[in-house]
XYZ file of C-alpha atoms in Angstrom:
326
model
C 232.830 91.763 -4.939
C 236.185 90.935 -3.526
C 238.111 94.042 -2.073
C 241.400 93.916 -3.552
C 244.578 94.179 -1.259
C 246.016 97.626 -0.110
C 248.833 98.649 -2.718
C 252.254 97.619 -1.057
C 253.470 101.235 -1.083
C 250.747 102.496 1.561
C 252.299 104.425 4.191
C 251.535 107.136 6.863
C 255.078 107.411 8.166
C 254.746 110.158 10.542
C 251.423 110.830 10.143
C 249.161 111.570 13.489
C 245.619 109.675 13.132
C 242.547 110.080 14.972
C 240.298 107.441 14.864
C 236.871 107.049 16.997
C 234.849 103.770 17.705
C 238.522 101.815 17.905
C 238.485 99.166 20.510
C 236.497 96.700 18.111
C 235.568 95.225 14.803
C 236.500 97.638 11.494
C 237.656 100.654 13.888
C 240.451 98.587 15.650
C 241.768 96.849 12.725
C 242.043 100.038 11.121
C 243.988 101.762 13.898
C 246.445 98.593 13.784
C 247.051 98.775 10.355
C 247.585 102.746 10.496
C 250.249 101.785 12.869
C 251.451 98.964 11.261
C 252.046 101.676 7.753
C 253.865 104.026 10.281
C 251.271 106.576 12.102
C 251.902 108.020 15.318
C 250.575 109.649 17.533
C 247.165 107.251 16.849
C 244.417 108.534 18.955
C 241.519 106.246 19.708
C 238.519 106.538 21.312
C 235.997 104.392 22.651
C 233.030 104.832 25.376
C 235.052 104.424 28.377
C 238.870 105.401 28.947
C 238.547 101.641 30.379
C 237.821 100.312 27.637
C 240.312 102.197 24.972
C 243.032 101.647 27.578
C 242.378 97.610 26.993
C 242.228 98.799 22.993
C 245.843 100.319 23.295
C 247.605 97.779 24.842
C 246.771 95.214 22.400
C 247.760 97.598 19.741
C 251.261 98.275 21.083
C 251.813 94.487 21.465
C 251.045 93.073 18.212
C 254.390 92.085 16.481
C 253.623 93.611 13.250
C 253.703 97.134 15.289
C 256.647 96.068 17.476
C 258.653 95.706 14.445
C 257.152 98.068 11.823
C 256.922 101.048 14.479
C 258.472 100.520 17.465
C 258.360 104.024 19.021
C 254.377 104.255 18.009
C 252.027 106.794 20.763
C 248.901 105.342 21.202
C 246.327 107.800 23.285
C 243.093 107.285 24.544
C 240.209 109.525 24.517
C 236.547 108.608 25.817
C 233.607 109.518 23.228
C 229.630 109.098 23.815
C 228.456 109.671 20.383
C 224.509 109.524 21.707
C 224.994 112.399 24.057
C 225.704 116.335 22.836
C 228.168 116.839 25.877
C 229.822 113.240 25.171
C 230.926 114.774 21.806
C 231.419 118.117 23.201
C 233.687 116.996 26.334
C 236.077 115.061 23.804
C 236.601 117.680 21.463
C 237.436 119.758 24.038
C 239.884 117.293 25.538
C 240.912 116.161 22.743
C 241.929 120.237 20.642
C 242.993 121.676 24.189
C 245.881 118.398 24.597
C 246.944 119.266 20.809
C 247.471 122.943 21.403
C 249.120 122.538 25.231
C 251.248 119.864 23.054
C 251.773 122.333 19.824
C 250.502 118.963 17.928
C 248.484 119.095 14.655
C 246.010 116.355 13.338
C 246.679 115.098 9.422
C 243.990 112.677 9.441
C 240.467 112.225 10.947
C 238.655 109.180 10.517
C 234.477 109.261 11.677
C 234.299 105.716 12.254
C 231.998 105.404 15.354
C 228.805 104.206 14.491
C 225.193 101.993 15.697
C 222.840 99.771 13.835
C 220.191 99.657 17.015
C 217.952 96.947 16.872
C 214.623 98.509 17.316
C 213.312 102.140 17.540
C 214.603 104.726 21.006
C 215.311 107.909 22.079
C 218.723 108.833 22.331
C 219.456 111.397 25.840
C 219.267 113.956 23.204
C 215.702 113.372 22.573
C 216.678 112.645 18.912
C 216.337 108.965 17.718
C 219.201 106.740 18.723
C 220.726 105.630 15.137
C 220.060 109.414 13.606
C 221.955 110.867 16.696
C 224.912 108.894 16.285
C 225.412 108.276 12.427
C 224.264 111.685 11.474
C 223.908 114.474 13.781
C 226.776 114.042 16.491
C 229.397 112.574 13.324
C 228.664 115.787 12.181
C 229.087 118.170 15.584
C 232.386 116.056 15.550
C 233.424 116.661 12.192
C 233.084 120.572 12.204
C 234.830 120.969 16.121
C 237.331 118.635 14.269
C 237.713 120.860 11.378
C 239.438 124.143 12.467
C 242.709 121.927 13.700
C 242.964 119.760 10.870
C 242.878 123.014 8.305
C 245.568 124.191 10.503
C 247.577 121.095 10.087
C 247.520 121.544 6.107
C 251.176 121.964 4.697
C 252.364 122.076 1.401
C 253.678 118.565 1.456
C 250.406 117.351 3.046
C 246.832 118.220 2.978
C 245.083 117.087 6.184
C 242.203 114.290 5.765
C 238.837 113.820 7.128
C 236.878 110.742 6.181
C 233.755 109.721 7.374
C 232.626 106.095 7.475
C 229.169 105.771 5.348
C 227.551 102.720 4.055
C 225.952 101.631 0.560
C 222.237 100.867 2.386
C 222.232 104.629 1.493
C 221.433 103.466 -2.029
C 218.065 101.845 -0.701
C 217.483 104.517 2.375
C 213.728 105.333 2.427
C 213.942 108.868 1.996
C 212.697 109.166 -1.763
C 211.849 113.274 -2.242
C 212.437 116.795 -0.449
C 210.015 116.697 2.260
C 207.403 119.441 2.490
C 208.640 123.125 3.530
C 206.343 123.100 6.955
C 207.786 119.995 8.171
C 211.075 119.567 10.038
C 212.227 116.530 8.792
C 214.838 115.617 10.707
C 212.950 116.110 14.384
C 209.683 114.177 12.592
C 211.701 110.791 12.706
C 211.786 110.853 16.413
C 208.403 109.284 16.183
C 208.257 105.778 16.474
C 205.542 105.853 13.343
C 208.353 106.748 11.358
C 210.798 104.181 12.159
C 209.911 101.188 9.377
C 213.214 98.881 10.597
C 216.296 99.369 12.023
C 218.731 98.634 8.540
C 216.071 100.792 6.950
C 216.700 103.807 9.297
C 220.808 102.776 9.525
C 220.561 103.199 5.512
C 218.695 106.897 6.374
C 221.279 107.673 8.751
C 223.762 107.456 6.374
C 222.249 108.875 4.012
C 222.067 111.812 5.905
C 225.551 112.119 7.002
C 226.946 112.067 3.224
C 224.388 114.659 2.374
C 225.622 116.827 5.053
C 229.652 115.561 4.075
C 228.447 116.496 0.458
C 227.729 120.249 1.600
C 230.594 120.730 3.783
C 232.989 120.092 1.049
C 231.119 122.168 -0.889
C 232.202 124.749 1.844
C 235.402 123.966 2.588
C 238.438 124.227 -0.237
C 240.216 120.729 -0.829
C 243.352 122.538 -0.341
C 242.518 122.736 3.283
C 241.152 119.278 3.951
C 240.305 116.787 1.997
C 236.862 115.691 2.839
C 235.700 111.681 1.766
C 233.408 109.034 2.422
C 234.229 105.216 2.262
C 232.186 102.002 2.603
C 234.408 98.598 2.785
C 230.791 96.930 2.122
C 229.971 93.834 4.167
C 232.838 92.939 6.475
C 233.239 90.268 8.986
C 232.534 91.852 12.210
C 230.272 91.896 14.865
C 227.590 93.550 13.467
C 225.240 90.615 13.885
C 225.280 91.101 17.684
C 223.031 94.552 16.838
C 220.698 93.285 14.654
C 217.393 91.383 15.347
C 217.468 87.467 16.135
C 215.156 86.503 13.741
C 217.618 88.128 11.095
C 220.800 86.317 12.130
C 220.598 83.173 9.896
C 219.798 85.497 6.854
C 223.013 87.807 7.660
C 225.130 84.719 8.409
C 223.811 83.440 4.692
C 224.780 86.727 3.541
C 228.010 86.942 5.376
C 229.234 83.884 3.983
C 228.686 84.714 0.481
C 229.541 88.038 0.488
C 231.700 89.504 3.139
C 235.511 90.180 3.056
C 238.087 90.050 5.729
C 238.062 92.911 8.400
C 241.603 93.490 7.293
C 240.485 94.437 3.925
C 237.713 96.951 5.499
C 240.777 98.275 7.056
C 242.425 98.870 4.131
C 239.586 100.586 2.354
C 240.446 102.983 5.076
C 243.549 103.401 4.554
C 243.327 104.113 0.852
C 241.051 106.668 1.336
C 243.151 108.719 3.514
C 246.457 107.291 2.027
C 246.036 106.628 -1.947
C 243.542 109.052 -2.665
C 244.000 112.852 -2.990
C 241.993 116.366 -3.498
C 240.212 114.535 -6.481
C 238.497 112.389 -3.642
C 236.870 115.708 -1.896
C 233.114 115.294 -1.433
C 233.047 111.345 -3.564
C 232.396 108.061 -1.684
C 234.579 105.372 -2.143
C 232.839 101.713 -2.272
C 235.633 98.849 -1.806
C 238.403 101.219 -2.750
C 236.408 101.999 -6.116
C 235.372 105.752 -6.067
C 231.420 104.682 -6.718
C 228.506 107.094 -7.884
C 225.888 107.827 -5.041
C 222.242 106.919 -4.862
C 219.960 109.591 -7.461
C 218.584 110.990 -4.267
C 222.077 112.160 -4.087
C 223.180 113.598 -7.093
C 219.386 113.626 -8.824
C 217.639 116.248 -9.760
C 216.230 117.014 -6.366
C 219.583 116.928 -4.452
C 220.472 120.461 -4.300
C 217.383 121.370 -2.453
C 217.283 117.996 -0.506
C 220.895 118.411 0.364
C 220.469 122.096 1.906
C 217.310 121.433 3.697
C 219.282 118.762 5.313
C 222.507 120.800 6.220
C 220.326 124.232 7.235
C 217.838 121.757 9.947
C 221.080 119.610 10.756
C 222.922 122.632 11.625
C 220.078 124.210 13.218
C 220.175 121.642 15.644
C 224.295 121.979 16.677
C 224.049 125.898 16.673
C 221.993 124.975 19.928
C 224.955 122.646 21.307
C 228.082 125.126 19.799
C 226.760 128.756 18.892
C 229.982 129.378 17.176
C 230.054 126.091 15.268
C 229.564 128.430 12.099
C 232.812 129.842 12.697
C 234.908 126.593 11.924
C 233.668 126.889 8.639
């Protein structure tokens, strides 16, 4: 299915945007088209200051930017979503330079992501894909939280969206797990790990579970809290992705994927186009889009705390008062 074009009257004039995992593929288009619809400051982040300092320069000289949004502030942050501290050290950074600068944050986008080719250990000790896409997206989006309630006015609600994906639909995790076993730690054994799109789909799972819950906690007149999936895209996902799979994806890629520019606009309708009837939904190609039944069946309740009580279990170890931005 085609995504259809961003409507013509999509703008974040004035708006200050975070977005992390910028300086490539669906993350970088989507922080030149926020600045292309009028957002600034736009903070990006990418592994290395290095690297996001390449990312921002190329931003500020595309013409479209020059001429929509001339005066634009790009700023660079560095974010290591596999390590505790890497997500720790940037919010830090990142909420201390918004107070010394008496700035707010109206919308968050949780774009940074992995698909990991084959099973490891993040430094964590937690598996590499459920460290990134689940557990530190999810340190991130409560440090994240406290600043973008406080940037809620009455002409403007502040955003967060997190990136998920529509493998959720097919992720292997089928039924509540039994009460004696910690679920989440149990798929840092290899035996677990049955492929990595499989566990990518898990991942993802997880993180909209957890989203799911946290809007349940937080009001949608203090942040509006989303999900959105632009569905295959023309990236550079193949580079992550086994060798013997490539033909099959480019096959697929061909017949199905839309222009990263229209990824980027899914984004941009979610945080744009879409208001407090959007908390806690997932929007698939623009289209607000039921989730799997392991989502909303008749197991999710339980399935959906049990994930949020071990998920936070784990981040009251890294932030003891990560309660309190709730």
């Amino acid at each position: 299915m085609s995504i259809p074009p961003l409507s013509p009257k999509t703008t974040l004039q004035g708006r200050s945007l975070l977005i992390t995992g910028a300086n490539s593929g669906l993350g970088f288009e989507s922080a030149r088209l926020a600045l292309r619809l009028g957002a600034s400051p736009v903070y990006i982040t990418a592994r290395t200051v290095e690297k996001g300092n390449v990312t921002r320069d190329e931003l500020l000289a595309d013409s479209e930017v020059k001429k929509k949004n001339p005066n634009a502030i790009v700023q660079v942050y560095a974010l290591e979503m596999s390590k505790w501290d890497g997500v720790t050290s940037f919010a830090k950074k990142f909420l201390d330079d918004r107070q010394i600068a008496g700035e707010g944050l109206d919308i968050g986008i949780l774009n940074a992501g992995l698909l990991s080719i084959a099973f490891g250990l993040a430094p964590t000790g937690n598996e590499m894909t459920i460290q990134v896409n689940h557990l530190s997206t999810a340190l991130l989006a409560l440090l994240l939280l406290p600043l973008l309630e406080r940037s809620t006015t009455p002409e403007h609600t502040a955003r967060l969206t997190i990136v998920s994906s529509s493998t959720h639909l097919d992720a292997g995790l089928k039924h509540c797990p039994p009460d004696n076993l910690k679920y989440l730690a149990s798929l840092n054994d290899e035996k677990t790990f049955s492929g990595s799109l499989a566990r990518y789909g898990l991942s993802k799972l997880l993180i909209i579970l957890f989203l799911r819950e946290l809007s349940q906690k937080v009001s949608s007149d203090k942040v509006v809290i989303n999900d959105v999936c632009p569905g295959m895209i023309k990236t550079q996902l193949l580079r992550s992705i086994p060798w013997w799979f490539v033909p099959a994806m480019w096959v697929w890629q061909a017949a199905t994927a839309n222009p990263v520019e229209r990824g980027a606009g899914c984004y941009m309708n979610a945080v744009a186009n879409v208001g407090k009837e959007s908390h806690g939904l997932w929007y698939h190609k623009m289209k607000q889009t039921p989730y799997s039944d392991v989502v909303t069946g008749s197991e999710s309740k339980v399935l959906q705390d049990r994930i949020w009580n071990e998920t936070m279990e784990q981040l009251r170890r890294v932030s003891p008062s990560i309660d309190q931005t709730i």
